[in-house]
């Protein structure tokens, strides 16, 4: 039984890593179809963090990013953040829509809707895989999309959810396409009770 994040064993973290890898593999197919290019995803880190550190997860807090924030509800409570660098976002928009957007400041409502839909597809694919794997009832809210410096845009969920998620387990998944078409990260954040449920379900499969 896990009583606190500091008590998470190496075996439990390995279970979370495996769950993340399976979910990411499911999302790869969806993203590849959307952008018509091969995509590679892998879990690069599973660790315990304080929610106040969320804004530093992606390195330079002053770098511009696009973020889709999806709240996870039902048997698992948490957040799924899809964070992509700005150059990747522009390239994806141009490839999918067949237009030429010079930079993120030229993005209009249509392009923003496309990014929200990409986030919705990716989150759905990721969470559907977790649902199948764990037999837990996992659902999601519509994504909220924002463009800003990483520190600014990621500090908002850190503040908004600090009461619910004082300590977090972050499952970071790197996303990379051919010729660096797209670069980004998934961050899967869960609370303590959800962590127990996921690990319990995974351990029952071993």
PDB file of N, CA, C and O in Angstrom, residues 47-115:
ATOM      1  N   UNK A  47       8.655  10.548 -11.987  1.00  0.00           N
ATOM      2  CA  UNK A  47       9.232  11.035 -10.737  1.00  0.00           C
ATOM      3  C   UNK A  47       8.196  11.789  -9.918  1.00  0.00           C
ATOM      4  O   UNK A  47       7.150  12.200 -10.420  1.00  0.00           O
ATOM      5  N   UNK A  48       8.518  11.970  -8.656  1.00  0.00           N
ATOM      6  CA  UNK A  48       7.669  12.719  -7.734  1.00  0.00           C
ATOM      7  C   UNK A  48       8.150  14.167  -7.709  1.00  0.00           C
ATOM      8  O   UNK A  48       9.339  14.437  -7.573  1.00  0.00           O
ATOM      9  N   UNK A  49       7.197  15.091  -7.863  1.00  0.00           N
ATOM     10  CA  UNK A  49       7.539  16.509  -7.856  1.00  0.00           C
ATOM     11  C   UNK A  49       6.517  17.279  -7.034  1.00  0.00           C
ATOM     12  O   UNK A  49       5.392  16.827  -6.845  1.00  0.00           O
ATOM     13  N   UNK A  50       6.915  18.442  -6.560  1.00  0.00           N
ATOM     14  CA  UNK A  50       5.982  19.377  -5.950  1.00  0.00           C
ATOM     15  C   UNK A  50       5.290  20.138  -7.075  1.00  0.00           C
ATOM     16  O   UNK A  50       5.915  20.454  -8.094  1.00  0.00           O
ATOM     17  N   UNK A  51       3.995  20.437  -6.921  1.00  0.00           N
ATOM     18  CA  UNK A  51       3.277  21.086  -8.011  1.00  0.00           C
ATOM     19  C   UNK A  51       3.863  22.452  -8.351  1.00  0.00           C
ATOM     20  O   UNK A  51       3.751  22.935  -9.469  1.00  0.00           O
ATOM     21  N   UNK A  52       4.520  23.076  -7.390  1.00  0.00           N
ATOM     22  CA  UNK A  52       5.156  24.363  -7.666  1.00  0.00           C
ATOM     23  C   UNK A  52       6.286  24.278  -8.670  1.00  0.00           C
ATOM     24  O   UNK A  52       6.690  25.288  -9.253  1.00  0.00           O
ATOM     25  N   UNK A  53       6.796  23.056  -8.897  1.00  0.00           N
ATOM     26  CA  UNK A  53       7.878  22.857  -9.857  1.00  0.00           C
ATOM     27  C   UNK A  53       7.371  22.607 -11.268  1.00  0.00           C
ATOM     28  O   UNK A  53       8.157  22.447 -12.193  1.00  0.00           O
ATOM     29  N   UNK A  54       6.045  22.571 -11.439  1.00  0.00           N
ATOM     30  CA  UNK A  54       5.476  22.228 -12.737  1.00  0.00           C
ATOM     31  C   UNK A  54       5.977  23.153 -13.841  1.00  0.00           C
ATOM     32  O   UNK A  54       6.263  22.715 -14.958  1.00  0.00           O
ATOM     33  N   UNK A  55       6.104  24.440 -13.535  1.00  0.00           N
ATOM     34  CA  UNK A  55       6.482  25.400 -14.571  1.00  0.00           C
ATOM     35  C   UNK A  55       7.921  25.238 -15.040  1.00  0.00           C
ATOM     36  O   UNK A  55       8.316  25.805 -16.061  1.00  0.00           O
ATOM     37  N   UNK A  56       8.724  24.437 -14.325  1.00  0.00           N
ATOM     38  CA  UNK A  56      10.120  24.235 -14.728  1.00  0.00           C
ATOM     39  C   UNK A  56      10.345  22.899 -15.418  1.00  0.00           C
ATOM     40  O   UNK A  56      11.465  22.579 -15.798  1.00  0.00           O
ATOM     41  N   UNK A  57       9.263  22.122 -15.581  1.00  0.00           N
ATOM     42  CA  UNK A  57       9.405  20.777 -16.152  1.00  0.00           C
ATOM     43  C   UNK A  57      10.028  20.812 -17.538  1.00  0.00           C
ATOM     44  O   UNK A  57      10.770  19.916 -17.923  1.00  0.00           O
ATOM     45  N   UNK A  58       9.749  21.860 -18.313  1.00  0.00           N
ATOM     46  CA  UNK A  58      10.198  21.904 -19.694  1.00  0.00           C
ATOM     47  C   UNK A  58      11.433  22.764 -19.898  1.00  0.00           C
ATOM     48  O   UNK A  58      11.718  23.202 -21.009  1.00  0.00           O
ATOM     49  N   UNK A  59      12.162  22.993 -18.820  1.00  0.00           N
ATOM     50  CA  UNK A  59      13.402  23.724 -18.974  1.00  0.00           C
ATOM     51  C   UNK A  59      13.222  25.218 -18.853  1.00  0.00           C
ATOM     52  O   UNK A  59      12.667  25.711 -17.868  1.00  0.00           O
ATOM     53  N   UNK A  60      13.657  25.946 -19.863  1.00  0.00           N
ATOM     54  CA  UNK A  60      13.662  27.401 -19.835  1.00  0.00           C
ATOM     55  C   UNK A  60      12.239  27.933 -19.658  1.00  0.00           C
ATOM     56  O   UNK A  60      11.408  27.792 -20.548  1.00  0.00           O
ATOM     57  N   UNK A  61      11.924  28.577 -18.527  1.00  0.00           N
ATOM     58  CA  UNK A  61      10.565  29.084 -18.312  1.00  0.00           C
ATOM     59  C   UNK A  61      10.199  30.246 -19.229  1.00  0.00           C
ATOM     60  O   UNK A  61       9.028  30.608 -19.323  1.00  0.00           O
ATOM     61  N   UNK A  62      11.185  30.812 -19.937  1.00  0.00           N
ATOM     62  CA  UNK A  62      10.907  31.928 -20.834  1.00  0.00           C
ATOM     63  C   UNK A  62      10.734  31.497 -22.288  1.00  0.00           C
ATOM     64  O   UNK A  62      10.499  32.336 -23.159  1.00  0.00           O
ATOM     65  N   UNK A  63      10.842  30.201 -22.561  1.00  0.00           N
ATOM     66  CA  UNK A  63      10.628  29.723 -23.930  1.00  0.00           C
ATOM     67  C   UNK A  63       9.136  29.656 -24.212  1.00  0.00           C
ATOM     68  O   UNK A  63       8.335  29.306 -23.345  1.00  0.00           O
ATOM     69  N   UNK A  64       8.742  30.015 -25.444  1.00  0.00           N
ATOM     70  CA  UNK A  64       7.332  30.010 -25.814  1.00  0.00           C
ATOM     71  C   UNK A  64       6.883  28.590 -26.152  1.00  0.00           C
ATOM     72  O   UNK A  64       7.588  27.847 -26.840  1.00  0.00           O
ATOM     73  N   UNK A  65       5.692  28.238 -25.652  1.00  0.00           N
ATOM     74  CA  UNK A  65       5.146  26.899 -25.872  1.00  0.00           C
ATOM     75  C   UNK A  65       3.652  26.994 -26.153  1.00  0.00           C
ATOM     76  O   UNK A  65       3.016  28.028 -25.902  1.00  0.00           O
ATOM     77  N   UNK A  66       3.113  25.931 -26.698  1.00  0.00           N
ATOM     78  CA  UNK A  66       1.663  25.767 -26.823  1.00  0.00           C
ATOM     79  C   UNK A  66       1.262  24.647 -25.873  1.00  0.00           C
ATOM     80  O   UNK A  66       1.893  23.587 -25.846  1.00  0.00           O
ATOM     81  N   UNK A  67       0.231  24.878 -25.084  1.00  0.00           N
ATOM     82  CA  UNK A  67      -0.178  23.924 -24.061  1.00  0.00           C
ATOM     83  C   UNK A  67      -1.647  23.566 -24.225  1.00  0.00           C
ATOM     84  O   UNK A  67      -2.494  24.452 -24.362  1.00  0.00           O
ATOM     85  N   UNK A  68      -1.935  22.281 -24.249  1.00  0.00           N
ATOM     86  CA  UNK A  68      -3.296  21.784 -24.104  1.00  0.00           C
ATOM     87  C   UNK A  68      -3.411  21.196 -22.706  1.00  0.00           C
ATOM     88  O   UNK A  68      -2.660  20.280 -22.349  1.00  0.00           O
ATOM     89  N   UNK A  69      -4.336  21.721 -21.915  1.00  0.00           N
ATOM     90  CA  UNK A  69      -4.550  21.220 -20.560  1.00  0.00           C
ATOM     91  C   UNK A  69      -5.878  20.485 -20.519  1.00  0.00           C
ATOM     92  O   UNK A  69      -6.924  21.053 -20.840  1.00  0.00           O
ATOM     93  N   UNK A  70      -5.819  19.206 -20.148  1.00  0.00           N
ATOM     94  CA  UNK A  70      -7.016  18.369 -20.050  1.00  0.00           C
ATOM     95  C   UNK A  70      -7.137  17.879 -18.619  1.00  0.00           C
ATOM     96  O   UNK A  70      -6.173  17.320 -18.063  1.00  0.00           O
ATOM     97  N   UNK A  71      -8.287  18.096 -18.003  1.00  0.00           N
ATOM     98  CA  UNK A  71      -8.513  17.577 -16.661  1.00  0.00           C
ATOM     99  C   UNK A  71      -9.055  16.158 -16.764  1.00  0.00           C
ATOM    100  O   UNK A  71      -9.938  15.876 -17.579  1.00  0.00           O
ATOM    101  N   UNK A  72      -8.527  15.255 -15.931  1.00  0.00           N
ATOM    102  CA  UNK A  72      -8.931  13.855 -15.924  1.00  0.00           C
ATOM    103  C   UNK A  72      -9.901  13.636 -14.767  1.00  0.00           C
ATOM    104  O   UNK A  72      -9.642  14.078 -13.637  1.00  0.00           O
ATOM    105  N   UNK A  73     -10.996  12.961 -15.047  1.00  0.00           N
ATOM    106  CA  UNK A  73     -12.043  12.781 -14.047  1.00  0.00           C
ATOM    107  C   UNK A  73     -12.478  11.315 -13.974  1.00  0.00           C
ATOM    108  O   UNK A  73     -11.981  10.495 -14.715  1.00  0.00           O
ATOM    109  N   UNK A  74     -13.382  11.002 -13.076  1.00  0.00           N
ATOM    110  CA  UNK A  74     -13.928   9.680 -12.792  1.00  0.00           C
ATOM    111  C   UNK A  74     -13.020   8.918 -11.826  1.00  0.00           C
ATOM    112  O   UNK A  74     -12.635   9.467 -10.818  1.00  0.00           O
ATOM    113  N   UNK A  75     -12.636   7.666 -12.131  1.00  0.00           N
ATOM    114  CA  UNK A  75     -11.840   6.860 -11.201  1.00  0.00           C
ATOM    115  C   UNK A  75     -10.439   7.429 -10.986  1.00  0.00           C
ATOM    116  O   UNK A  75      -9.806   7.173  -9.956  1.00  0.00           O
ATOM    117  N   UNK A  76      -9.941   8.146 -11.977  1.00  0.00           N
ATOM    118  CA  UNK A  76      -8.617   8.768 -11.889  1.00  0.00           C
ATOM    119  C   UNK A  76      -8.784  10.274 -11.957  1.00  0.00           C
ATOM    120  O   UNK A  76      -9.454  10.790 -12.848  1.00  0.00           O
ATOM    121  N   UNK A  77      -8.187  10.972 -11.000  1.00  0.00           N
ATOM    122  CA  UNK A  77      -8.241  12.433 -10.993  1.00  0.00           C
ATOM    123  C   UNK A  77      -6.842  12.965 -11.230  1.00  0.00           C
ATOM    124  O   UNK A  77      -5.882  12.543 -10.596  1.00  0.00           O
ATOM    125  N   UNK A  78      -6.756  13.879 -12.164  1.00  0.00           N
ATOM    126  CA  UNK A  78      -5.449  14.444 -12.450  1.00  0.00           C
ATOM    127  C   UNK A  78      -5.503  15.384 -13.628  1.00  0.00           C
ATOM    128  O   UNK A  78      -6.556  15.889 -14.014  1.00  0.00           O
ATOM    129  N   UNK A  79      -4.335  15.628 -14.195  1.00  0.00           N
ATOM    130  CA  UNK A  79      -4.191  16.521 -15.331  1.00  0.00           C
ATOM    131  C   UNK A  79      -3.346  15.838 -16.398  1.00  0.00           C
ATOM    132  O   UNK A  79      -2.424  15.082 -16.088  1.00  0.00           O
ATOM    133  N   UNK A  80      -3.674  16.106 -17.636  1.00  0.00           N
ATOM    134  CA  UNK A  80      -2.840  15.687 -18.748  1.00  0.00           C
ATOM    135  C   UNK A  80      -2.470  16.946 -19.511  1.00  0.00           C
ATOM    136  O   UNK A  80      -3.340  17.646 -20.038  1.00  0.00           O
ATOM    137  N   UNK A  81      -1.192  17.267 -19.525  1.00  0.00           N
ATOM    138  CA  UNK A  81      -0.694  18.445 -20.215  1.00  0.00           C
ATOM    139  C   UNK A  81       0.064  18.016 -21.462  1.00  0.00           C
ATOM    140  O   UNK A  81       0.953  17.171 -21.394  1.00  0.00           O
ATOM    141  N   UNK A  82      -0.296  18.583 -22.598  1.00  0.00           N
ATOM    142  CA  UNK A  82       0.431  18.355 -23.838  1.00  0.00           C
ATOM    143  C   UNK A  82       1.120  19.668 -24.173  1.00  0.00           C
ATOM    144  O   UNK A  82       0.471  20.665 -24.456  1.00  0.00           O
ATOM    145  N   UNK A  83       2.431  19.659 -24.115  1.00  0.00           N
ATOM    146  CA  UNK A  83       3.206  20.878 -24.294  1.00  0.00           C
ATOM    147  C   UNK A  83       4.121  20.722 -25.504  1.00  0.00           C
ATOM    148  O   UNK A  83       4.937  19.808 -25.569  1.00  0.00           O
ATOM    149  N   UNK A  84       3.961  21.624 -26.486  1.00  0.00           N
ATOM    150  CA  UNK A  84       4.752  21.574 -27.708  1.00  0.00           C
ATOM    151  C   UNK A  84       5.462  22.895 -27.924  1.00  0.00           C
ATOM    152  O   UNK A  84       4.924  23.966 -27.604  1.00  0.00           O
ATOM    153  N   UNK A  85       6.685  22.825 -28.479  1.00  0.00           N
ATOM    154  CA  UNK A  85       7.356  24.088 -28.753  1.00  0.00           C
ATOM    155  C   UNK A  85       6.689  24.789 -29.937  1.00  0.00           C
ATOM    156  O   UNK A  85       6.014  24.173 -30.755  1.00  0.00           O
ATOM    157  N   UNK A  86       6.861  26.087 -29.995  1.00  0.00           N
ATOM    158  CA  UNK A  86       6.113  26.919 -30.934  1.00  0.00           C
ATOM    159  C   UNK A  86       6.434  26.580 -32.386  1.00  0.00           C
ATOM    160  O   UNK A  86       5.535  26.538 -33.236  1.00  0.00           O
ATOM    161  N   UNK A  87       7.695  26.325 -32.689  1.00  0.00           N
ATOM    162  CA  UNK A  87       8.051  25.988 -34.075  1.00  0.00           C
ATOM    163  C   UNK A  87       7.331  24.726 -34.536  1.00  0.00           C
ATOM    164  O   UNK A  87       6.889  24.633 -35.688  1.00  0.00           O
ATOM    165  N   UNK A  88       7.208  23.755 -33.634  1.00  0.00           N
ATOM    166  CA  UNK A  88       6.494  22.528 -33.973  1.00  0.00           C
ATOM    167  C   UNK A  88       5.031  22.811 -34.278  1.00  0.00           C
ATOM    168  O   UNK A  88       4.454  22.266 -35.227  1.00  0.00           O
ATOM    169  N   UNK A  89       4.424  23.669 -33.476  1.00  0.00           N
ATOM    170  CA  UNK A  89       3.008  24.006 -33.671  1.00  0.00           C
ATOM    171  C   UNK A  89       2.785  24.627 -35.037  1.00  0.00           C
ATOM    172  O   UNK A  89       1.852  24.271 -35.765  1.00  0.00           O
ATOM    173  N   UNK A  90       3.642  25.560 -35.419  1.00  0.00           N
ATOM    174  CA  UNK A  90       3.514  26.223 -36.718  1.00  0.00           C
ATOM    175  C   UNK A  90       3.658  25.217 -37.850  1.00  0.00           C
ATOM    176  O   UNK A  90       2.885  25.231 -38.819  1.00  0.00           O
ATOM    177  N   UNK A  91       4.633  24.301 -37.738  1.00  0.00           N
ATOM    178  CA  UNK A  91       4.836  23.304 -38.789  1.00  0.00           C
ATOM    179  C   UNK A  91       3.654  22.356 -38.915  1.00  0.00           C
ATOM    180  O   UNK A  91       3.248  21.990 -40.022  1.00  0.00           O
ATOM    181  N   UNK A  92       3.089  21.955 -37.787  1.00  0.00           N
ATOM    182  CA  UNK A  92       1.933  21.056 -37.821  1.00  0.00           C
ATOM    183  C   UNK A  92       0.741  21.744 -38.470  1.00  0.00           C
ATOM    184  O   UNK A  92       0.039  21.157 -39.308  1.00  0.00           O
ATOM    185  N   UNK A  93       0.487  22.989 -38.110  1.00  0.00           N
ATOM    186  CA  UNK A  93      -0.625  23.742 -38.704  1.00  0.00           C
ATOM    187  C   UNK A  93      -0.449  23.839 -40.214  1.00  0.00           C
ATOM    188  O   UNK A  93      -1.386  23.598 -40.991  1.00  0.00           O
ATOM    189  N   UNK A  94       0.746  24.199 -40.648  1.00  0.00           N
ATOM    190  CA  UNK A  94       1.004  24.345 -42.078  1.00  0.00           C
ATOM    191  C   UNK A  94       0.827  23.020 -42.819  1.00  0.00           C
ATOM    192  O   UNK A  94       0.261  22.991 -43.923  1.00  0.00           O
ATOM    193  N   UNK A  95       1.289  21.914 -42.217  1.00  0.00           N
ATOM    194  CA  UNK A  95       1.194  20.625 -42.897  1.00  0.00           C
ATOM    195  C   UNK A  95      -0.243  20.123 -42.949  1.00  0.00           C
ATOM    196  O   UNK A  95      -0.702  19.650 -43.991  1.00  0.00           O
ATOM    197  N   UNK A  96      -0.950  20.214 -41.831  1.00  0.00           N
ATOM    198  CA  UNK A  96      -2.306  19.667 -41.768  1.00  0.00           C
ATOM    199  C   UNK A  96      -3.291  20.513 -42.565  1.00  0.00           C
ATOM    200  O   UNK A  96      -4.151  19.985 -43.278  1.00  0.00           O
ATOM    201  N   UNK A  97      -3.159  21.846 -42.488  1.00  0.00           N
ATOM    202  CA  UNK A  97      -4.142  22.731 -43.112  1.00  0.00           C
ATOM    203  C   UNK A  97      -3.742  23.174 -44.517  1.00  0.00           C
ATOM    204  O   UNK A  97      -4.544  23.783 -45.234  1.00  0.00           O
ATOM    205  N   UNK A  98      -2.480  22.887 -44.906  1.00  0.00           N
ATOM    206  CA  UNK A  98      -2.027  23.284 -46.233  1.00  0.00           C
ATOM    207  C   UNK A  98      -1.942  24.776 -46.415  1.00  0.00           C
ATOM    208  O   UNK A  98      -2.200  25.306 -47.503  1.00  0.00           O
ATOM    209  N   UNK A  99      -1.583  25.493 -45.349  1.00  0.00           N
ATOM    210  CA  UNK A  99      -1.469  26.944 -45.409  1.00  0.00           C
ATOM    211  C   UNK A  99      -0.074  27.336 -44.952  1.00  0.00           C
ATOM    212  O   UNK A  99       0.752  26.479 -44.627  1.00  0.00           O
ATOM    213  N   UNK A 100       0.191  28.631 -44.948  1.00  0.00           N
ATOM    214  CA  UNK A 100       1.486  29.112 -44.484  1.00  0.00           C
ATOM    215  C   UNK A 100       1.277  30.091 -43.350  1.00  0.00           C
ATOM    216  O   UNK A 100       0.876  31.240 -43.555  1.00  0.00           O
ATOM    217  N   UNK A 101       1.515  29.625 -42.147  1.00  0.00           N
ATOM    218  CA  UNK A 101       1.495  30.479 -40.961  1.00  0.00           C
ATOM    219  C   UNK A 101       2.943  30.757 -40.600  1.00  0.00           C
ATOM    220  O   UNK A 101       3.745  29.839 -40.439  1.00  0.00           O
ATOM    221  N   UNK A 102       3.299  32.035 -40.525  1.00  0.00           N
ATOM    222  CA  UNK A 102       4.694  32.403 -40.298  1.00  0.00           C
ATOM    223  C   UNK A 102       5.124  32.169 -38.857  1.00  0.00           C
ATOM    224  O   UNK A 102       6.237  31.722 -38.591  1.00  0.00           O
ATOM    225  N   UNK A 103       4.268  32.492 -37.911  1.00  0.00           N
ATOM    226  CA  UNK A 103       4.618  32.333 -36.504  1.00  0.00           C
ATOM    227  C   UNK A 103       3.353  32.194 -35.682  1.00  0.00           C
ATOM    228  O   UNK A 103       2.236  32.314 -36.196  1.00  0.00           O
ATOM    229  N   UNK A 104       3.520  31.938 -34.398  1.00  0.00           N
ATOM    230  CA  UNK A 104       2.387  31.672 -33.532  1.00  0.00           C
ATOM    231  C   UNK A 104       1.469  32.878 -33.391  1.00  0.00           C
ATOM    232  O   UNK A 104       0.269  32.750 -33.106  1.00  0.00           O
ATOM    233  N   UNK A 105       2.011  34.069 -33.611  1.00  0.00           N
ATOM    234  CA  UNK A 105       1.199  35.272 -33.471  1.00  0.00           C
ATOM    235  C   UNK A 105       0.241  35.453 -34.645  1.00  0.00           C
ATOM    236  O   UNK A 105      -0.644  36.303 -34.602  1.00  0.00           O
ATOM    237  N   UNK A 106       0.422  34.649 -35.693  1.00  0.00           N
ATOM    238  CA  UNK A 106      -0.475  34.695 -36.849  1.00  0.00           C
ATOM    239  C   UNK A 106      -1.594  33.661 -36.748  1.00  0.00           C
ATOM    240  O   UNK A 106      -2.413  33.542 -37.651  1.00  0.00           O
ATOM    241  N   UNK A 107      -1.630  32.901 -35.663  1.00  0.00           N
ATOM    242  CA  UNK A 107      -2.615  31.843 -35.509  1.00  0.00           C
ATOM    243  C   UNK A 107      -3.979  32.431 -35.171  1.00  0.00           C
ATOM    244  O   UNK A 107      -4.108  33.237 -34.246  1.00  0.00           O
ATOM    245  N   UNK A 108      -4.990  32.039 -35.950  1.00  0.00           N
ATOM    246  CA  UNK A 108      -6.350  32.507 -35.720  1.00  0.00           C
ATOM    247  C   UNK A 108      -7.200  31.449 -35.045  1.00  0.00           C
ATOM    248  O   UNK A 108      -6.710  30.411 -34.595  1.00  0.00           O
ATOM    249  N   UNK A 109      -8.509  31.698 -35.008  1.00  0.00           N
ATOM    250  CA  UNK A 109      -9.422  30.783 -34.330  1.00  0.00           C
ATOM    251  C   UNK A 109      -9.459  29.403 -34.986  1.00  0.00           C
ATOM    252  O   UNK A 109      -9.561  28.381 -34.307  1.00  0.00           O
ATOM    253  N   UNK A 110      -9.375  29.361 -36.332  1.00  0.00           N
ATOM    254  CA  UNK A 110      -9.411  28.073 -37.022  1.00  0.00           C
ATOM    255  C   UNK A 110      -8.199  27.227 -36.649  1.00  0.00           C
ATOM    256  O   UNK A 110      -8.319  26.023 -36.377  1.00  0.00           O
ATOM    257  N   UNK A 111      -7.029  27.863 -36.625  1.00  0.00           N
ATOM    258  CA  UNK A 111      -5.812  27.141 -36.281  1.00  0.00           C
ATOM    259  C   UNK A 111      -5.834  26.712 -34.814  1.00  0.00           C
ATOM    260  O   UNK A 111      -5.412  25.611 -34.455  1.00  0.00           O
ATOM    261  N   UNK A 112      -6.353  27.582 -33.956  1.00  0.00           N
ATOM    262  CA  UNK A 112      -6.452  27.247 -32.536  1.00  0.00           C
ATOM    263  C   UNK A 112      -7.396  26.052 -32.331  1.00  0.00           C
ATOM    264  O   UNK A 112      -7.141  25.176 -31.516  1.00  0.00           O
ATOM    265  N   UNK A 113      -8.486  26.038 -33.107  1.00  0.00           N
ATOM    266  CA  UNK A 113      -9.423  24.911 -33.020  1.00  0.00           C
ATOM    267  C   UNK A 113      -8.757  23.608 -33.446  1.00  0.00           C
ATOM    268  O   UNK A 113      -9.008  22.545 -32.863  1.00  0.00           O
ATOM    269  N   UNK A 114      -7.906  23.681 -34.496  1.00  0.00           N
ATOM    270  CA  UNK A 114      -7.172  22.492 -34.931  1.00  0.00           C
ATOM    271  C   UNK A 114      -6.290  21.973 -33.811  1.00  0.00           C
ATOM    272  O   UNK A 114      -6.269  20.765 -33.529  1.00  0.00           O
ATOM    273  N   UNK A 115      -5.570  22.862 -33.133  1.00  0.00           N
ATOM    274  CA  UNK A 115      -4.682  22.436 -32.061  1.00  0.00           C
ATOM    275  C   UNK A 115      -5.464  21.837 -30.902  1.00  0.00           C
ATOM    276  O   UNK A 115      -5.027  20.860 -30.281  1.00  0.00           O
TER     277      UNK A 115
END
